[in-house]
mmCIF file of C-alpha atoms in Angstrom:
data_model
loop_
_atom_site.group_PDB
_atom_site.id
_atom_site.type_symbol
_atom_site.label_atom_id
_atom_site.label_comp_id
_atom_site.label_asym_id
_atom_site.label_seq_id
_atom_site.Cartn_x
_atom_site.Cartn_y
_atom_site.Cartn_z
ATOM 1 C CA UNK A 253 0.000 0.000 0.000
ATOM 2 C CA UNK A 254 1.145 3.484 -0.764
ATOM 3 C CA UNK A 255 1.818 5.856 2.110
ATOM 4 C CA UNK A 256 0.350 8.746 0.167
ATOM 5 C CA UNK A 257 -2.860 10.295 1.531
ATOM 6 C CA UNK A 258 -5.921 9.684 -0.614
ATOM 7 C CA UNK A 259 -6.708 12.371 -3.116
ATOM 8 C CA UNK A 260 -9.603 14.641 -2.399
ATOM 9 C CA UNK A 261 -12.370 14.260 -4.943
ATOM 10 C CA UNK A 262 -12.424 17.186 -7.333
ATOM 11 C CA UNK A 263 -15.248 19.644 -6.818
ATOM 12 C CA UNK A 264 -17.772 20.171 -9.519
ATOM 13 C CA UNK A 265 -18.402 23.629 -10.924
ATOM 14 C CA UNK A 266 -21.599 23.833 -8.899
ATOM 15 C CA UNK A 267 -19.762 22.948 -5.687
ATOM 16 C CA UNK A 268 -17.047 25.495 -6.367
ATOM 17 C CA UNK A 269 -19.659 28.158 -7.066
ATOM 18 C CA UNK A 270 -21.507 27.305 -3.863
ATOM 19 C CA UNK A 271 -18.264 27.505 -1.869
ATOM 20 C CA UNK A 272 -17.451 30.873 -3.431
ATOM 21 C CA UNK A 273 -20.904 32.219 -2.603
ATOM 22 C CA UNK A 274 -20.500 31.044 1.005
ATOM 23 C CA UNK A 275 -17.133 32.774 1.233
ATOM 24 C CA UNK A 276 -18.421 36.028 -0.249
ATOM 25 C CA UNK A 277 -21.401 35.989 2.084
ATOM 26 C CA UNK A 278 -19.139 35.486 5.106
ATOM 27 C CA UNK A 279 -16.790 38.277 4.022
ATOM 28 C CA UNK A 280 -19.720 40.622 3.395
ATOM 29 C CA UNK A 281 -21.105 39.987 6.880
ATOM 30 C CA UNK A 282 -17.732 40.744 8.414
ATOM 31 C CA UNK A 283 -17.418 43.958 6.408
ATOM 32 C CA UNK A 284 -20.881 45.065 7.505
ATOM 33 C CA UNK A 285 -19.999 44.350 11.132
ATOM 34 C CA UNK A 286 -16.771 46.337 10.871
ATOM 35 C CA UNK A 287 -18.570 49.241 9.195
ATOM 36 C CA UNK A 288 -21.087 49.366 12.054
ATOM 37 C CA UNK A 289 -18.294 49.307 14.635
ATOM 38 C CA UNK A 290 -16.385 52.038 12.794
ATOM 39 C CA UNK A 291 -19.484 54.230 12.653
ATOM 40 C CA UNK A 292 -19.942 53.810 16.401
ATOM 41 C CA UNK A 293 -16.265 54.621 16.921
ATOM 42 C CA UNK A 294 -16.656 57.784 14.841
ATOM 43 C CA UNK A 295 -19.550 58.894 17.043
ATOM 44 C CA UNK A 296 -17.362 58.539 20.137
ATOM 45 C CA UNK A 297 -14.481 60.251 18.343
ATOM 46 C CA UNK A 298 -16.616 63.290 17.519
ATOM 47 C CA UNK A 299 -18.388 63.390 20.886
ATOM 48 C CA UNK A 300 -15.254 63.124 23.032
ATOM 49 C CA UNK A 301 -12.947 65.214 20.844
ATOM 50 C CA UNK A 302 -12.792 68.044 23.360
ATOM 51 C CA UNK A 303 -12.369 65.718 26.345
ATOM 52 C CA UNK A 304 -9.677 63.312 25.159
ATOM 53 C CA UNK A 305 -8.805 64.409 21.644
ATOM 54 C CA UNK A 306 -10.842 61.537 20.199
ATOM 55 C CA UNK A 307 -8.766 58.877 21.933
ATOM 56 C CA UNK A 308 -11.762 56.709 22.882
ATOM 57 C CA UNK A 309 -13.107 56.706 19.345
ATOM 58 C CA UNK A 310 -9.676 55.948 17.896
ATOM 59 C CA UNK A 311 -9.303 52.986 20.244
ATOM 60 C CA UNK A 312 -12.711 51.646 19.243
ATOM 61 C CA UNK A 313 -11.855 52.032 15.551
ATOM 62 C CA UNK A 314 -8.619 50.091 16.020
ATOM 63 C CA UNK A 315 -10.505 47.395 17.929
ATOM 64 C CA UNK A 316 -12.956 47.099 15.029
ATOM 65 C CA UNK A 317 -10.076 46.459 12.626
ATOM 66 C CA UNK A 318 -8.575 43.900 15.019
ATOM 67 C CA UNK A 319 -11.924 42.104 15.299
ATOM 68 C CA UNK A 320 -12.258 42.064 11.512
ATOM 69 C CA UNK A 321 -8.835 40.471 11.027
ATOM 70 C CA UNK A 322 -9.359 37.979 13.818
ATOM 71 C CA UNK A 323 -12.723 36.941 12.405
ATOM 72 C CA UNK A 324 -10.790 35.338 9.550
ATOM 73 C CA UNK A 325 -8.295 33.598 11.811
ATOM 74 C CA UNK A 326 -11.128 31.866 13.654
ATOM 75 C CA UNK A 327 -13.389 31.206 10.675
ATOM 76 C CA UNK A 328 -13.954 27.856 9.021
ATOM 77 C CA UNK A 329 -16.001 29.459 6.267
ATOM 78 C CA UNK A 330 -13.236 31.667 4.908
ATOM 79 C CA UNK A 331 -9.763 30.304 4.275
ATOM 80 C CA UNK A 332 -7.179 33.119 4.296
ATOM 81 C CA UNK A 333 -5.016 33.396 1.207
ATOM 82 C CA UNK A 334 -1.930 33.424 3.415
ATOM 83 C CA UNK A 335 -1.667 30.826 6.218
ATOM 84 C CA UNK A 336 0.126 33.495 8.249
ATOM 85 C CA UNK A 337 -3.278 35.090 8.777
ATOM 86 C CA UNK A 338 -3.949 32.285 11.215
ATOM 87 C CA UNK A 339 -1.387 33.837 13.521
ATOM 88 C CA UNK A 340 -2.751 36.193 16.167
ATOM 89 C CA UNK A 341 0.602 37.988 15.989
ATOM 90 C CA UNK A 342 -0.606 39.881 12.935
ATOM 91 C CA UNK A 343 -2.869 42.010 15.100
ATOM 92 C CA UNK A 344 -0.425 42.322 17.991
ATOM 93 C CA UNK A 345 0.865 45.837 17.105
ATOM 94 C CA UNK A 346 -2.698 47.154 16.927
ATOM 95 C CA UNK A 347 -3.639 45.448 20.188
ATOM 96 C CA UNK A 348 -0.627 47.023 21.907
ATOM 97 C CA UNK A 349 -1.636 50.445 20.567
ATOM 98 C CA UNK A 350 -5.218 50.011 21.800
ATOM 99 C CA UNK A 351 -3.908 49.049 25.225
ATOM 100 C CA UNK A 352 -1.661 52.106 25.287
ATOM 101 C CA UNK A 353 -4.610 54.376 24.486
ATOM 102 C CA UNK A 354 -6.581 52.835 27.346
ATOM 103 C CA UNK A 355 -3.624 53.289 29.699
ATOM 104 C CA UNK A 356 -3.537 57.004 28.892
ATOM 105 C CA UNK A 357 -6.922 57.323 30.601
ATOM 106 C CA UNK A 358 -5.293 55.786 33.681
ATOM 107 C CA UNK A 359 -2.447 58.268 33.587
ATOM 108 C CA UNK A 360 0.056 55.717 32.277
ATOM 109 C CA UNK A 361 2.097 56.517 29.162
ATOM 110 C CA UNK A 362 3.449 53.528 27.241
ATOM 111 C CA UNK A 363 6.435 53.941 24.950
ATOM 112 C CA UNK A 364 4.380 53.467 21.805
ATOM 113 C CA UNK A 365 2.475 56.721 22.460
ATOM 114 C CA UNK A 366 5.161 58.599 24.374
ATOM 115 C CA UNK A 367 6.409 61.792 22.683
ATOM 116 C CA UNK A 368 9.977 61.869 21.448
ATOM 117 C CA UNK A 369 12.433 63.644 23.749
ATOM 118 C CA UNK A 370 12.335 67.390 23.164
ATOM 119 C CA UNK A 371 15.308 69.034 21.563
ATOM 120 C CA UNK A 372 16.389 72.598 22.208
ATOM 121 C CA UNK A 373 14.452 73.675 19.123
ATOM 122 C CA UNK A 374 10.878 72.383 18.672
ATOM 123 C CA UNK A 375 10.347 70.384 15.480
ATOM 124 C CA UNK A 376 7.843 71.919 13.103
ATOM 125 C CA UNK A 377 4.659 70.066 12.310
ATOM 126 C CA UNK A 378 4.247 68.639 8.813
ATOM 127 C CA UNK A 379 1.724 71.334 7.716
ATOM 128 C CA UNK A 380 4.138 74.041 8.878
ATOM 129 C CA UNK A 381 6.999 72.430 6.955
ATOM 130 C CA UNK A 382 4.823 72.274 3.844
ATOM 131 C CA UNK A 383 4.115 76.007 4.139
ATOM 132 C CA UNK A 384 7.850 76.718 4.378
ATOM 133 C CA UNK A 385 8.465 74.685 1.218
ATOM 134 C CA UNK A 386 5.685 76.489 -0.635
ATOM 135 C CA UNK A 387 6.958 79.863 0.609
ATOM 136 C CA UNK A 388 10.501 79.136 -0.583
ATOM 137 C CA UNK A 389 9.184 78.038 -3.965
ATOM 138 C CA UNK A 390 7.083 81.219 -4.163
ATOM 139 C CA UNK A 391 10.293 83.231 -3.702
ATOM 140 C CA UNK A 392 11.752 81.393 -6.706
ATOM 141 C CA UNK A 393 8.700 82.225 -8.797
ATOM 142 C CA UNK A 394 8.746 85.901 -7.831
ATOM 143 C CA UNK A 395 12.447 86.142 -8.692
ATOM 144 C CA UNK A 396 11.696 84.524 -12.040
ATOM 145 C CA UNK A 397 9.076 87.231 -12.592
ATOM 146 C CA UNK A 398 11.707 89.933 -12.033
ATOM 147 C CA UNK A 399 11.842 90.599 -8.284
ATOM 148 C CA UNK A 400 15.136 90.652 -6.424
ATOM 149 C CA UNK A 401 15.732 88.070 -3.724
ATOM 150 C CA UNK A 402 15.204 90.667 -0.986
ATOM 151 C CA UNK A 403 11.995 91.925 -2.587
ATOM 152 C CA UNK A 404 10.652 88.408 -3.112
ATOM 153 C CA UNK A 405 11.365 87.335 0.470
ATOM 154 C CA UNK A 406 9.698 90.496 1.769
ATOM 155 C CA UNK A 407 6.589 89.953 -0.347
ATOM 156 C CA UNK A 408 6.316 86.335 0.779
ATOM 157 C CA UNK A 409 6.794 87.279 4.450
ATOM 158 C CA UNK A 410 4.041 89.903 4.257
ATOM 159 C CA UNK A 411 1.712 87.450 2.526
ATOM 160 C CA UNK A 412 2.325 84.820 5.216
ATOM 161 C CA UNK A 413 1.585 87.367 7.943
ATOM 162 C CA UNK A 414 -1.624 88.535 6.244
ATOM 163 C CA UNK A 415 -2.770 84.922 5.788
ATOM 164 C CA UNK A 416 -2.323 84.279 9.508
ATOM 165 C CA UNK A 417 0.829 82.151 9.479
ATOM 166 C CA UNK A 418 2.704 82.342 12.772
ATOM 167 C CA UNK A 419 5.926 80.785 14.005
ATOM 168 C CA UNK A 420 5.864 78.653 17.179
ATOM 169 C CA UNK A 421 5.982 80.343 20.557
ATOM 170 C CA UNK A 422 6.199 84.114 20.667
ATOM 171 C CA UNK A 423 8.092 84.585 17.434
ATOM 172 C CA UNK A 424 5.039 85.867 15.585
ATOM 173 C CA UNK A 425 4.922 86.189 11.809
ATOM 174 C CA UNK A 426 8.116 85.379 9.873
ATOM 175 C CA UNK A 427 10.319 88.215 8.658
ATOM 176 C CA UNK A 428 11.879 88.483 5.211
ATOM 177 C CA UNK A 429 15.189 87.214 6.578
ATOM 178 C CA UNK A 430 13.439 84.153 8.005
ATOM 179 C CA UNK A 431 11.925 83.327 4.619
ATOM 180 C CA UNK A 432 15.344 83.761 3.024
ATOM 181 C CA UNK A 433 16.834 81.318 5.553
ATOM 182 C CA UNK A 434 14.149 78.737 4.703
ATOM 183 C CA UNK A 435 14.991 79.006 1.024
ATOM 184 C CA UNK A 436 18.737 78.771 1.595
ATOM 185 C CA UNK A 437 18.391 75.756 3.868
ATOM 186 C CA UNK A 438 16.212 73.925 1.342
ATOM 187 C CA UNK A 439 18.528 74.782 -1.546
ATOM 188 C CA UNK A 440 21.639 73.609 0.305
ATOM 189 C CA UNK A 441 20.234 70.174 1.083
ATOM 190 C CA UNK A 442 18.791 67.314 -0.907
ATOM 191 C CA UNK A 443 18.127 65.156 2.127
ATOM 192 C CA UNK A 444 14.886 65.069 4.052
ATOM 193 C CA UNK A 445 11.245 65.257 3.113
ATOM 194 C CA UNK A 446 10.969 69.061 2.929
ATOM 195 C CA UNK A 447 14.026 69.489 0.721
ATOM 196 C CA UNK A 448 12.882 66.665 -1.542
ATOM 197 C CA UNK A 449 9.499 68.324 -1.985
ATOM 198 C CA UNK A 450 11.113 71.690 -2.738
ATOM 199 C CA UNK A 451 13.309 70.259 -5.497
ATOM 200 C CA UNK A 452 10.382 68.343 -6.964
ATOM 201 C CA UNK A 453 8.389 71.572 -7.200
ATOM 202 C CA UNK A 454 11.286 73.245 -8.983
ATOM 203 C CA UNK A 455 11.692 70.276 -11.332
ATOM 204 C CA UNK A 456 7.975 70.286 -12.142
ATOM 205 C CA UNK A 457 8.122 73.979 -12.999
ATOM 206 C CA UNK A 458 11.323 73.596 -15.025
ATOM 207 C CA UNK A 459 10.118 70.656 -17.143
ATOM 208 C CA UNK A 460 7.126 72.587 -18.416
ATOM 209 C CA UNK A 461 4.454 70.908 -16.310
ATOM 210 C CA UNK A 462 3.571 74.357 -14.982
ATOM 211 C CA UNK A 463 1.808 76.960 -17.178
ATOM 212 C CA UNK A 464 4.203 78.536 -19.731
ATOM 213 C CA UNK A 465 5.759 81.943 -19.182
ATOM 214 C CA UNK A 466 6.895 83.660 -15.990
ATOM 215 C CA UNK A 467 4.358 83.504 -13.150
ATOM 216 C CA UNK A 468 2.419 86.660 -12.317
ATOM 217 C CA UNK A 469 3.414 87.993 -8.871
ATOM 218 C CA UNK A 470 -0.183 88.533 -7.753
ATOM 219 C CA UNK A 471 -1.094 84.979 -8.739
ATOM 220 C CA UNK A 472 1.909 83.564 -6.882
ATOM 221 C CA UNK A 473 1.126 85.445 -3.674
ATOM 222 C CA UNK A 474 -2.591 84.677 -3.908
ATOM 223 C CA UNK A 475 -1.853 80.962 -4.295
ATOM 224 C CA UNK A 476 0.481 81.099 -1.290
ATOM 225 C CA UNK A 477 -2.135 82.832 0.876
ATOM 226 C CA UNK A 478 -4.811 80.310 -0.116
ATOM 227 C CA UNK A 479 -2.453 77.448 0.662
ATOM 228 C CA UNK A 480 -1.674 78.821 4.144
ATOM 229 C CA UNK A 481 -5.355 79.236 4.973
ATOM 230 C CA UNK A 482 -6.145 75.681 3.849
ATOM 231 C CA UNK A 483 -3.235 74.290 5.844
ATOM 232 C CA UNK A 484 -4.676 75.866 9.035
ATOM 233 C CA UNK A 485 -1.282 76.416 10.683
#
């Protein structure tokens, strides 16, 4: 006798179709359940935004995703495409994050949600960095339209101030020299997200993806002001 296990009988087309319908039905039910949980989480997020910054709602949303993934690891109706889905470890990072959010309500700060050690100079937020990139690029456009570097930096600084852009702390609105420093720092480096974005903007403009001809100063400054207001920084 052969030691090989007996072959499974091949499924007919009807059996395969029935199995597929069962799988799709099971997946659809799980998606509907997750959607309901996410909607409930959003309600808590909006309701408690002032109290805890939306932490409760965020934790519930993460738990909904964890439940959705785990529903496949425990299901006999749906076979995951990757056997690794059977491992509970896949959801472990999310579970740890949920636990850390809960611990914050108890006054305990886990490493996963602890802020990075402060340096002597506060790091700018991403929206603020984006504004600096756009401001530096606006200087380039104004110089292309005929303004001197000093004039362009002054115009950009005044536009930022009028649009409500303020530096952290008590520094207030940026001065022309500050804008010039942003531009010089971005031009001298090709490392980092902000510098990369700056050079991509310049490349886009240089390769003709921008409208032809020198930009109009009023249009440049208007676009900068609109961008600052949308960024809400």
